[in-house]
Tab-separated table of C-alpha atoms and ligand atoms in Angstrom:
chain	number	residue	atom	x	y	z
Z	212	MET	CA	92.940	105.089	125.476
Z	213	LYS	CA	89.616	103.801	124.298
Z	214	ALA	CA	89.842	101.449	121.266
Z	215	TRP	CA	88.290	103.016	118.080
Z	216	ASN	CA	86.083	101.185	115.723
Z	217	ILE	CA	87.595	101.914	112.217
Z	218	LEU	CA	86.447	101.297	108.746
Z	219	VAL	CA	89.219	101.174	105.903
Z	220	THR	CA	87.968	100.945	102.424
Z	221	GLY	CA	90.503	99.695	99.915
Z	222	SER	CA	91.971	97.777	102.582
Z	223	SER	CA	94.017	95.440	100.376
Z	224	GLY	CA	95.491	98.306	98.609
Z	225	LEU	CA	98.679	100.370	99.266
Z	226	ILE	CA	97.410	103.088	101.550
Z	227	GLY	CA	94.375	100.960	103.028
Z	228	SER	CA	96.670	98.018	104.055
Z	229	GLU	CA	99.154	100.338	105.870
Z	230	ALA	CA	96.192	101.946	107.702
Z	231	VAL	CA	94.953	98.528	108.758
Z	232	GLU	CA	98.419	97.394	110.075
Z	233	TYR	CA	98.986	100.755	111.800
Z	234	PHE	CA	95.720	100.961	113.619
Z	235	ASP	CA	95.547	97.332	114.476
Z	236	ARG	CA	99.030	97.382	116.148
Z	237	GLN	CA	97.537	100.057	118.322
Z	238	GLY	CA	94.796	97.835	119.425
Z	239	HIS	CA	91.904	99.412	117.455
Z	240	ARG	CA	89.357	97.220	115.957
Z	241	VAL	CA	89.537	97.608	112.031
Z	242	VAL	CA	87.009	96.581	109.529
Z	243	GLY	CA	88.264	96.416	106.022
Z	244	ALA	CA	86.269	96.692	102.688
Z	245	ASP	CA	88.053	95.646	99.549
Z	246	ASN	CA	86.623	93.537	96.566
Z	247	ASN	CA	89.793	93.190	94.819
Z	248	MET	CA	88.633	95.379	92.200
Z	249	ARG	CA	92.225	96.498	91.304
Z	250	ARG	CA	92.436	93.204	89.543
Z	251	VAL	CA	89.342	94.088	87.464
Z	252	PHE	CA	91.064	97.351	86.458
Z	253	PHE	CA	94.491	96.200	85.801
Z	254	GLY	CA	94.284	92.289	85.494
Z	255	PRO	CA	96.190	89.779	87.288
Z	256	PRO	CA	99.232	91.883	88.106
Z	257	GLY	CA	96.789	94.345	90.039
Z	258	ASP	CA	95.535	91.488	92.211
Z	259	THR	CA	95.720	92.499	95.850
Z	260	LEU	CA	94.899	89.090	97.359
Z	261	TRP	CA	98.330	88.430	98.473
Z	262	ASN	CA	98.253	91.585	100.518
Z	263	LEU	CA	95.109	90.443	102.214
Z	264	GLU	CA	96.643	87.217	102.977
Z	265	ARG	CA	99.604	89.022	104.445
Z	266	LEU	CA	97.343	91.157	106.504
Z	267	LYS	CA	95.495	88.305	107.889
Z	268	GLY	CA	98.913	86.996	109.256
Z	269	THR	CA	100.112	90.158	110.767
Z	270	THR	CA	96.872	91.687	112.379
Z	271	LYS	CA	94.976	90.659	115.464
Z	272	HIS	CA	91.731	92.752	115.447
Z	273	PHE	CA	91.049	93.131	111.689
Z	274	THR	CA	87.878	91.888	109.956
Z	275	PRO	CA	88.112	91.947	106.169
Z	276	THR	CA	85.032	92.053	104.031
Z	277	ALA	CA	84.631	91.994	100.333
Z	278	LEU	CA	82.213	94.866	100.292
Z	279	ASP	CA	81.932	96.842	97.076
Z	280	ILE	CA	81.625	100.499	97.960
Z	281	ARG	CA	79.015	100.892	94.923
Z	282	ASP	CA	76.546	98.662	96.910
Z	283	ARG	CA	74.667	101.229	98.800
Z	284	GLU	CA	72.504	98.857	100.735
Z	285	GLY	CA	75.614	96.894	101.759
Z	286	VAL	CA	77.349	100.100	102.965
Z	287	MET	CA	74.379	101.288	104.789
Z	288	THR	CA	74.033	97.828	106.505
Z	289	LEU	CA	77.846	98.009	107.443
Z	290	PHE	CA	77.566	101.314	108.924
Z	291	ARG	CA	74.449	100.397	110.801
Z	292	GLU	CA	76.093	97.391	112.373
Z	293	HIS	CA	79.127	99.164	113.489
Z	294	ARG	CA	79.364	102.568	114.878
Z	295	PHE	CA	82.560	103.774	113.288
Z	296	ASP	CA	84.782	106.344	115.134
Z	297	LEU	CA	86.973	106.868	112.050
Z	298	VAL	CA	86.450	106.213	108.339
Z	299	ILE	CA	89.542	106.014	106.086
Z	300	HIS	CA	88.345	105.933	102.519
Z	301	CYS	CA	91.006	104.738	100.255
Z	302	ALA	CA	89.137	102.431	97.764
Z	303	ALA	CA	89.235	103.853	94.240
Z	304	GLN	CA	89.808	103.313	90.637
Z	305	PRO	CA	93.206	105.055	90.903
Z	306	SER	CA	94.526	105.294	87.303
Z	307	HIS	CA	94.481	108.450	85.323
Z	308	ASP	CA	95.034	106.714	82.136
Z	309	LYS	CA	92.664	103.688	82.709
Z	310	ALA	CA	89.631	105.797	83.357
Z	311	ALA	CA	89.044	106.728	79.825
Z	312	ASP	CA	88.341	103.065	79.076
Z	313	ILE	CA	86.080	102.543	81.746
Z	314	ALA	CA	84.263	105.881	82.203
Z	315	LEU	CA	81.097	104.781	83.969
Z	316	LEU	CA	82.967	102.217	86.212
Z	317	ASP	CA	85.436	104.945	87.156
Z	318	PHE	CA	82.673	107.347	87.963
Z	319	GLU	CA	80.612	104.726	89.984
Z	320	VAL	CA	83.621	103.711	92.109
Z	321	ASN	CA	85.221	107.217	92.558
Z	322	ALA	CA	82.246	109.549	92.802
Z	323	LEU	CA	79.084	107.372	93.739
Z	324	GLY	CA	81.028	105.167	96.068
Z	325	THR	CA	82.345	108.114	98.011
Z	326	VAL	CA	78.996	109.645	98.266
Z	327	ASN	CA	77.635	106.446	99.481
Z	328	LEU	CA	80.182	106.334	102.399
Z	329	LEU	CA	79.665	109.962	103.177
Z	330	GLU	CA	75.883	109.661	103.305
Z	331	ALA	CA	76.328	106.413	105.361
Z	332	ALA	CA	78.427	108.147	107.832
Z	333	ARG	CA	76.103	111.051	108.150
Z	334	GLN	CA	73.213	108.772	108.919
Z	335	HIS	CA	74.969	106.381	111.307
Z	336	CYS	CA	78.103	107.944	112.838
Z	337	ARG	CA	78.095	111.641	112.254
Z	338	GLU	CA	80.690	112.269	114.888
Z	339	ALA	CA	83.210	110.013	113.247
Z	340	ALA	CA	86.261	111.553	111.716
Z	341	PHE	CA	86.176	110.831	107.859
Z	342	ILE	CA	89.245	110.701	105.716
Z	343	PHE	CA	89.028	110.833	101.914
Z	344	MET	CA	92.060	110.039	99.946
Z	345	SER	CA	91.911	112.381	97.001
Z	346	THR	CA	94.593	113.246	94.298
Z	347	ASN	CA	96.694	116.100	92.989
Z	348	LYS	CA	94.844	115.235	89.707
Z	349	VAL	CA	92.005	117.430	90.841
Z	350	TYR	CA	94.112	120.416	89.790
Z	351	GLY	CA	94.157	118.851	86.402
Z	352	ASP	CA	97.162	120.273	84.404
Z	353	SER	CA	96.725	123.722	85.912
Z	354	PRO	CA	100.208	123.141	87.782
Z	355	ASN	CA	101.686	123.057	84.325
Z	356	GLU	CA	100.937	126.890	83.877
Z	357	LYS	CA	103.758	127.584	86.502
Z	358	PRO	CA	106.946	129.029	84.925
Z	359	LEU	CA	109.359	126.207	84.671
Z	360	ARG	CA	113.232	125.871	84.253
Z	361	GLU	CA	115.104	122.937	82.855
Z	362	THR	CA	118.160	121.361	84.438
Z	363	GLU	CA	120.132	118.373	83.002
Z	364	THR	CA	117.911	115.864	84.792
Z	365	ARG	CA	114.660	117.555	85.671
Z	366	TYR	CA	112.124	120.334	85.177
Z	367	ASP	CA	111.749	122.671	88.247
Z	368	PHE	CA	109.822	125.749	89.240
Z	369	ALA	CA	111.451	128.901	88.000
Z	370	ASP	CA	109.799	131.316	90.466
Z	371	PRO	CA	111.352	131.090	93.886
Z	372	ALA	CA	107.823	131.600	95.368
Z	373	ASP	CA	107.003	128.158	93.921
Z	374	PHE	CA	110.006	126.504	95.608
Z	375	GLU	CA	108.097	124.585	98.120
Z	376	GLY	CA	105.558	123.271	95.567
Z	377	ILE	CA	102.004	123.524	94.657
Z	378	ASP	CA	99.523	124.450	97.425
Z	379	GLU	CA	95.784	124.039	98.007
Z	380	ASN	CA	94.923	127.358	96.343
Z	381	CYS	CA	95.829	125.927	92.796
Z	382	ARG	CA	92.715	126.089	90.621
Z	383	ILE	CA	90.605	122.888	90.217
Z	384	ASP	CA	88.384	123.808	87.185
Z	385	ARG	CA	88.981	125.167	83.719
Z	386	THR	CA	91.729	122.714	83.315
Z	387	LEU	CA	92.271	119.105	81.858
Z	388	HIS	CA	91.838	116.535	84.420
Z	389	SER	CA	91.454	113.040	82.939
Z	390	LEU	CA	88.227	111.269	83.530
Z	391	PHE	CA	89.895	109.916	86.802
Z	392	GLY	CA	90.707	113.480	87.897
Z	393	ALA	CA	87.127	114.612	87.230
Z	394	SER	CA	85.582	111.677	89.186
Z	395	LYS	CA	87.905	112.356	92.096
Z	396	VAL	CA	86.945	116.036	91.886
Z	397	ALA	CA	83.369	114.920	92.387
Z	398	GLY	CA	84.252	112.813	95.500
Z	399	ASP	CA	86.583	115.657	96.782
Z	400	ILE	CA	83.848	118.295	96.488
Z	401	TYR	CA	81.218	116.031	98.141
Z	402	ALA	CA	83.745	115.288	100.997
Z	403	GLN	CA	84.301	119.043	101.595
Z	404	GLU	CA	80.443	119.633	101.316
Z	405	TYR	CA	79.696	117.057	103.930
Z	406	GLY	CA	82.337	118.630	106.161
Z	407	GLN	CA	81.156	122.254	105.747
Z	408	TYR	CA	77.316	121.825	105.290
Z	409	PHE	CA	76.874	119.210	107.926
Z	410	GLY	CA	79.835	119.987	110.251
Z	411	MET	CA	81.298	116.626	109.875
Z	412	GLY	CA	85.005	116.142	110.587
Z	413	VAL	CA	85.893	115.223	107.010
Z	414	GLY	CA	89.522	115.703	105.890
Z	415	ILE	CA	90.447	115.626	102.181
Z	416	PHE	CA	93.927	114.679	101.251
Z	417	ARG	CA	95.189	115.321	97.755
Z	418	GLY	CA	98.012	112.788	97.190
Z	419	GLY	CA	101.098	113.301	95.184
Z	420	CYS	CA	102.871	109.998	94.586
Z	421	LEU	CA	102.062	107.639	97.354
Z	422	THR	CA	104.344	104.757	97.518
Z	423	GLY	CA	105.548	101.813	99.666
Z	424	PRO	CA	106.193	98.073	99.605
Z	425	SER	CA	102.533	96.949	99.584
Z	426	HIS	CA	101.764	98.464	96.214
Z	427	SER	CA	100.669	95.983	93.626
Z	428	GLY	CA	102.375	98.257	91.073
Z	429	VAL	CA	101.201	98.164	87.473
Z	430	GLU	CA	102.252	100.092	84.468
Z	431	LEU	CA	99.155	102.239	84.786
Z	432	HIS	CA	99.333	103.098	88.445
Z	433	GLY	CA	102.258	102.972	91.018
Z	434	PHE	CA	105.089	104.417	89.181
Z	435	LEU	CA	107.981	103.679	91.647
Z	436	SER	CA	106.709	100.265	92.444
Z	437	TYR	CA	106.288	99.354	88.780
Z	438	LEU	CA	109.690	100.801	87.886
Z	439	MET	CA	111.240	98.558	90.628
Z	440	LYS	CA	109.521	95.572	89.382
Z	441	VAL	CA	110.645	96.375	85.804
Z	442	ALA	CA	114.199	96.754	87.057
Z	443	LEU	CA	114.275	93.456	88.876
Z	444	SER	CA	112.784	91.455	86.052
Z	445	ASP	CA	114.458	92.973	82.910
Z	446	ARG	CA	111.216	93.861	81.471
Z	447	PRO	CA	110.933	96.896	79.055
Z	448	TYR	CA	109.833	100.491	80.409
Z	449	THR	CA	108.577	103.146	78.355
Z	450	VAL	CA	109.109	106.943	79.331
Z	451	TYR	CA	106.386	109.075	77.980
Z	452	GLY	CA	107.241	112.650	77.003
Z	453	TYR	CA	108.959	115.677	78.606
Z	454	LYS	CA	112.357	114.073	78.109
Z	455	GLY	CA	111.927	111.971	81.135
Z	456	LYS	CA	112.367	115.272	83.181
Z	457	GLN	CA	108.958	115.202	84.672
Z	458	VAL	CA	109.051	115.381	88.387
Z	459	ARG	CA	106.958	113.821	91.153
Z	460	ASP	CA	107.097	113.782	94.913
Z	461	ASN	CA	107.006	110.673	96.705
Z	462	VAL	CA	105.619	109.871	100.107
Z	463	HIS	CA	105.804	106.535	101.929
Z	464	SER	CA	102.386	105.050	102.840
Z	465	PHE	CA	103.334	105.052	106.698
Z	466	ASP	CA	103.699	108.876	106.502
Z	467	VAL	CA	100.407	109.118	104.787
Z	468	VAL	CA	98.733	107.004	107.616
Z	469	ARG	CA	100.596	109.089	110.227
Z	470	ALA	CA	98.995	112.132	108.677
Z	471	PHE	CA	95.428	110.419	108.960
Z	472	GLU	CA	96.111	109.702	112.434
Z	473	GLU	CA	96.901	113.335	113.438
Z	474	PHE	CA	93.770	114.480	111.585
Z	475	ALA	CA	91.485	111.809	113.247
Z	476	ARG	CA	92.493	112.991	116.671
Z	477	ASN	CA	91.750	116.527	115.849
Z	478	PRO	CA	89.479	116.710	112.933
Z	479	ARG	CA	88.461	119.790	111.070
Z	480	PRO	CA	85.327	120.122	108.931
Z	481	GLY	CA	85.995	119.861	105.154
Z	482	GLU	CA	89.601	120.964	105.165
Z	483	VAL	CA	91.727	120.112	102.009
Z	484	TYR	CA	95.351	119.274	102.258
Z	485	ASN	CA	98.128	118.427	99.801
Z	486	LEU	CA	99.985	115.377	100.919
Z	487	GLY	CA	102.996	114.194	99.231
Z	488	GLY	CA	106.858	113.700	99.910
Z	489	GLY	CA	107.579	117.551	99.384
Z	490	ARG	CA	110.649	118.747	97.527
Z	491	ASP	CA	113.066	116.291	99.346
Z	492	ASN	CA	111.518	113.421	98.263
Z	493	SER	CA	110.871	114.736	94.696
Z	494	VAL	CA	112.435	112.703	91.679
Z	495	SER	CA	112.206	112.944	87.769
Z	496	MET	CA	111.792	109.944	85.652
Z	497	LEU	CA	115.586	110.174	84.626
Z	498	GLU	CA	116.704	110.550	88.295
Z	499	ALA	CA	114.621	107.617	89.475
Z	500	ILE	CA	115.728	105.260	86.712
Z	501	ALA	CA	119.448	106.367	87.673
Z	502	ARG	CA	118.798	105.790	91.446
Z	503	ILE	CA	117.089	102.483	90.991
Z	504	GLU	CA	119.974	101.326	88.698
Z	505	ALA	CA	122.469	102.291	91.339
Z	506	LEU	CA	120.541	100.606	94.080
Z	507	THR	CA	119.833	97.198	92.211
Z	508	GLY	CA	122.965	97.037	90.074
Z	509	ARG	CA	120.843	96.342	87.140
Z	510	LYS	CA	120.352	98.342	83.847
Z	511	ILE	CA	116.633	99.247	83.202
Z	512	LYS	CA	115.748	98.685	79.567
Z	513	TRP	CA	113.686	101.709	78.833
Z	514	THR	CA	112.845	103.343	75.740
Z	515	TYR	CA	111.481	107.013	75.206
Z	516	SER	CA	108.140	108.010	73.423
Z	517	ASP	CA	107.651	111.584	72.437
Z	518	GLN	CA	104.025	111.290	73.266
Z	519	ALA	CA	103.428	112.620	76.752
Z	520	ARG	CA	100.503	111.255	78.869
Z	521	LYS	CA	97.500	113.384	78.335
Z	522	GLY	CA	97.076	115.911	81.364
Z	523	ASP	CA	100.570	114.695	82.758
Z	524	HIS	CA	102.112	117.038	85.306
Z	525	ILE	CA	105.570	118.338	84.242
Z	526	CYS	CA	106.699	119.263	87.695
Z	527	TYR	CA	104.601	118.418	90.736
Z	528	ILE	CA	105.739	118.853	94.264
Z	529	SER	CA	103.172	119.034	97.170
Z	530	ASN	CA	103.521	122.083	99.265
Z	531	LEU	CA	103.013	120.629	102.849
Z	532	ALA	CA	102.905	123.871	104.642
Z	533	LYS	CA	99.143	123.958	105.376
Z	534	PHE	CA	99.134	120.353	106.838
Z	535	LYS	CA	102.062	120.941	108.879
Z	536	SER	CA	100.802	124.261	110.322
Z	537	HIS	CA	97.528	122.661	111.437
Z	538	TYR	CA	99.325	119.398	112.608
Z	539	PRO	CA	102.848	120.269	113.828
Z	540	GLY	CA	103.272	116.887	115.157
Z	541	TRP	CA	103.531	115.383	111.598
Z	542	ASP	CA	106.504	115.407	109.212
Z	543	VAL	CA	107.957	113.321	106.400
Z	544	THR	CA	109.900	110.589	108.164
Z	545	ARG	CA	111.010	108.336	105.247
Z	546	SER	CA	113.449	109.716	102.769
Z	547	LEU	CA	113.444	108.645	99.100
Z	548	ASP	CA	116.511	106.586	99.693
Z	549	SER	CA	114.895	104.590	102.389
Z	550	ILE	CA	111.583	104.208	100.435
Z	551	LEU	CA	113.626	102.764	97.483
Z	552	GLY	CA	115.741	100.482	99.741
Z	553	GLU	CA	112.528	99.116	101.436
Z	554	MET	CA	110.909	98.616	98.047
Z	555	VAL	CA	113.970	96.606	96.590
Z	556	ALA	CA	113.786	94.248	99.521
Z	557	ALA	CA	109.920	93.842	99.223
Z	558	GLU	CA	110.042	93.241	95.585
Z	559	ARG	CA	112.707	90.657	95.960
Z	560	GLU	CA	110.770	88.921	98.717
Z	561	HIS	CA	107.632	89.052	96.659
Z	562	SER	CA	109.192	87.483	93.456
Z	563	HIS	CA	110.648	84.771	95.873
Z	564	ARG	CA	107.311	84.042	97.196
Z	565	VAL	CA	105.790	83.999	93.725
Z	566	GLN	CA	108.636	81.590	92.350
Z	567	THR	CA	108.586	79.257	95.308
Z	568	GLY	CA	104.825	79.313	96.050
Z	569	ARG	CA	105.676	80.151	99.741
C	1274	NAD	N1	99.210	105.623	94.919
C	1274	NAD	C1	99.247	106.964	94.330
C	1274	NAD	O1	100.251	107.287	93.925
C	1274	NAD	C2	98.072	107.759	94.670
C	1274	NAD	C3	98.310	109.168	94.446
C	1274	NAD	C4	97.233	110.133	94.789
C	1274	NAD	C5	96.002	109.657	95.160
C	1274	NAD	N2	95.807	108.275	95.448
C	1274	NAD	C6	94.518	107.863	96.051
C	1274	NAD	O2	94.774	107.232	97.161
C	1274	NAD	C7	93.863	106.186	97.481
C	1274	NAD	C8	94.563	104.785	97.759
C	1274	NAD	O3	95.539	104.628	96.664
C	1274	NAD	P1	96.327	103.246	96.496
C	1274	NAD	O4	97.494	103.575	95.789
C	1274	NAD	O5	96.155	102.703	97.873
C	1274	NAD	O6	95.272	102.427	95.570
C	1274	NAD	P2	95.310	100.797	95.551
C	1274	NAD	O7	94.733	100.632	94.012
C	1274	NAD	O8	96.464	100.117	95.877
C	1274	NAD	O9	94.084	100.413	96.536
C	1274	NAD	C9	92.712	100.689	96.333
C	1274	NAD	C10	92.088	99.478	96.690
C	1274	NAD	O10	90.677	99.573	96.456
C	1274	NAD	C11	89.957	98.453	96.176
C	1274	NAD	N3	88.711	98.844	95.423
C	1274	NAD	C12	88.567	99.370	94.240
C	1274	NAD	N4	87.271	99.573	93.993
C	1274	NAD	C13	86.525	99.073	94.999
C	1274	NAD	C14	85.327	98.913	95.389
C	1274	NAD	N5	84.264	99.370	94.305
C	1274	NAD	N6	84.831	98.605	96.548
C	1274	NAD	C15	85.742	98.178	97.474
C	1274	NAD	N7	87.189	98.194	96.994
C	1274	NAD	C16	87.455	98.472	95.981
C	1274	NAD	C17	91.070	97.815	95.165
C	1274	NAD	O11	90.873	96.481	95.140
C	1274	NAD	C18	92.248	98.226	95.783
C	1274	NAD	O12	92.805	97.216	96.736
C	1274	NAD	C19	92.961	106.268	96.298
C	1274	NAD	O13	91.884	107.022	96.479
C	1274	NAD	C20	93.922	106.894	95.195
C	1274	NAD	O14	93.179	107.576	94.131
C	1274	NAD	C21	96.863	107.283	95.218
């Protein structure tokens, strides 16, 4: 098989780093673009340099750069120099809550940065497959309009027709998104348009909770990763609203990258897919706390605030039927238990490295 030239933006982040390792292992040449802006958004705990250092040690064909995707000239130059076969765009301001404090920066990274990359691809590698990592926040809070029922530990869909979760027909306008959701809608619609208008192989993946051991989890982004850190370091945790019964579906970064690979081998122009862990990998806050406590043998010091996060989903499960029907070779391969087990091991190793400086 011919080696591909691949660009991964956000290459030191959770999904980007998994993509770098995965495609590097297969012998493809991977260029990374990451300026460690996660540290700018979230301070030192969001720093991703540890992950970049890790990648340098584990990869063979990886060329990292600190390119800022807002730098249009820099982006154009990179695309002119490399004729990419595949672009995996994961760089983002990823936090729903943070966006309100940094509205312009959020827009520049999520909307403008995405258009810079799409336009560079159109000008320099129009035949490339292009993957845009979008979010379920493009639906705003419209999933909350679904009738719900309440159990002892979670909210769930009341209508059996909703059992498999939210599909791509969910409304994306006339709803409360958060500024993050709005800037991602802009990127999402542009990505669809470059696919449909120019016939480019652009896939848009609306993520549920994406997770895995390489997340630099912070309170405002990366819920399982942050909860795990809190559990292992005895720090306090606040659950916001909905009695802790709000539900998220979690997918391992490996399964996300496997979906990218399926799409890249057989791209479609401007298709939108929901991508998460589905019902089997769904968990409420209360259930996640109980499972992590059982796994780590430690009590999480959590408190409850009545104030729900603005625009928060009460129950969100990604309906995976569309992606599975287009790409039957893909499925979720990592269960929630195996994800949590891997995260405990990674978090223990990470804190050991920080404590010993090794
Ligand atoms: N993690 C989730 O739960 C989740 C859920 C839904 C959607 N998503 C989306 O998936 C994508 C990847 O998320 P993630 O969890 O890997 O995020 P992440 O924060 O771990 O990684 C993003 C990376 O992008 C880099 N970056 C930010 N701005 C940049 C810029 N201007 N130029 C270059 N690099 C920049 C950051 O330094 C970071 O390393 C994002 O688009 C995010 O919105 C994530």
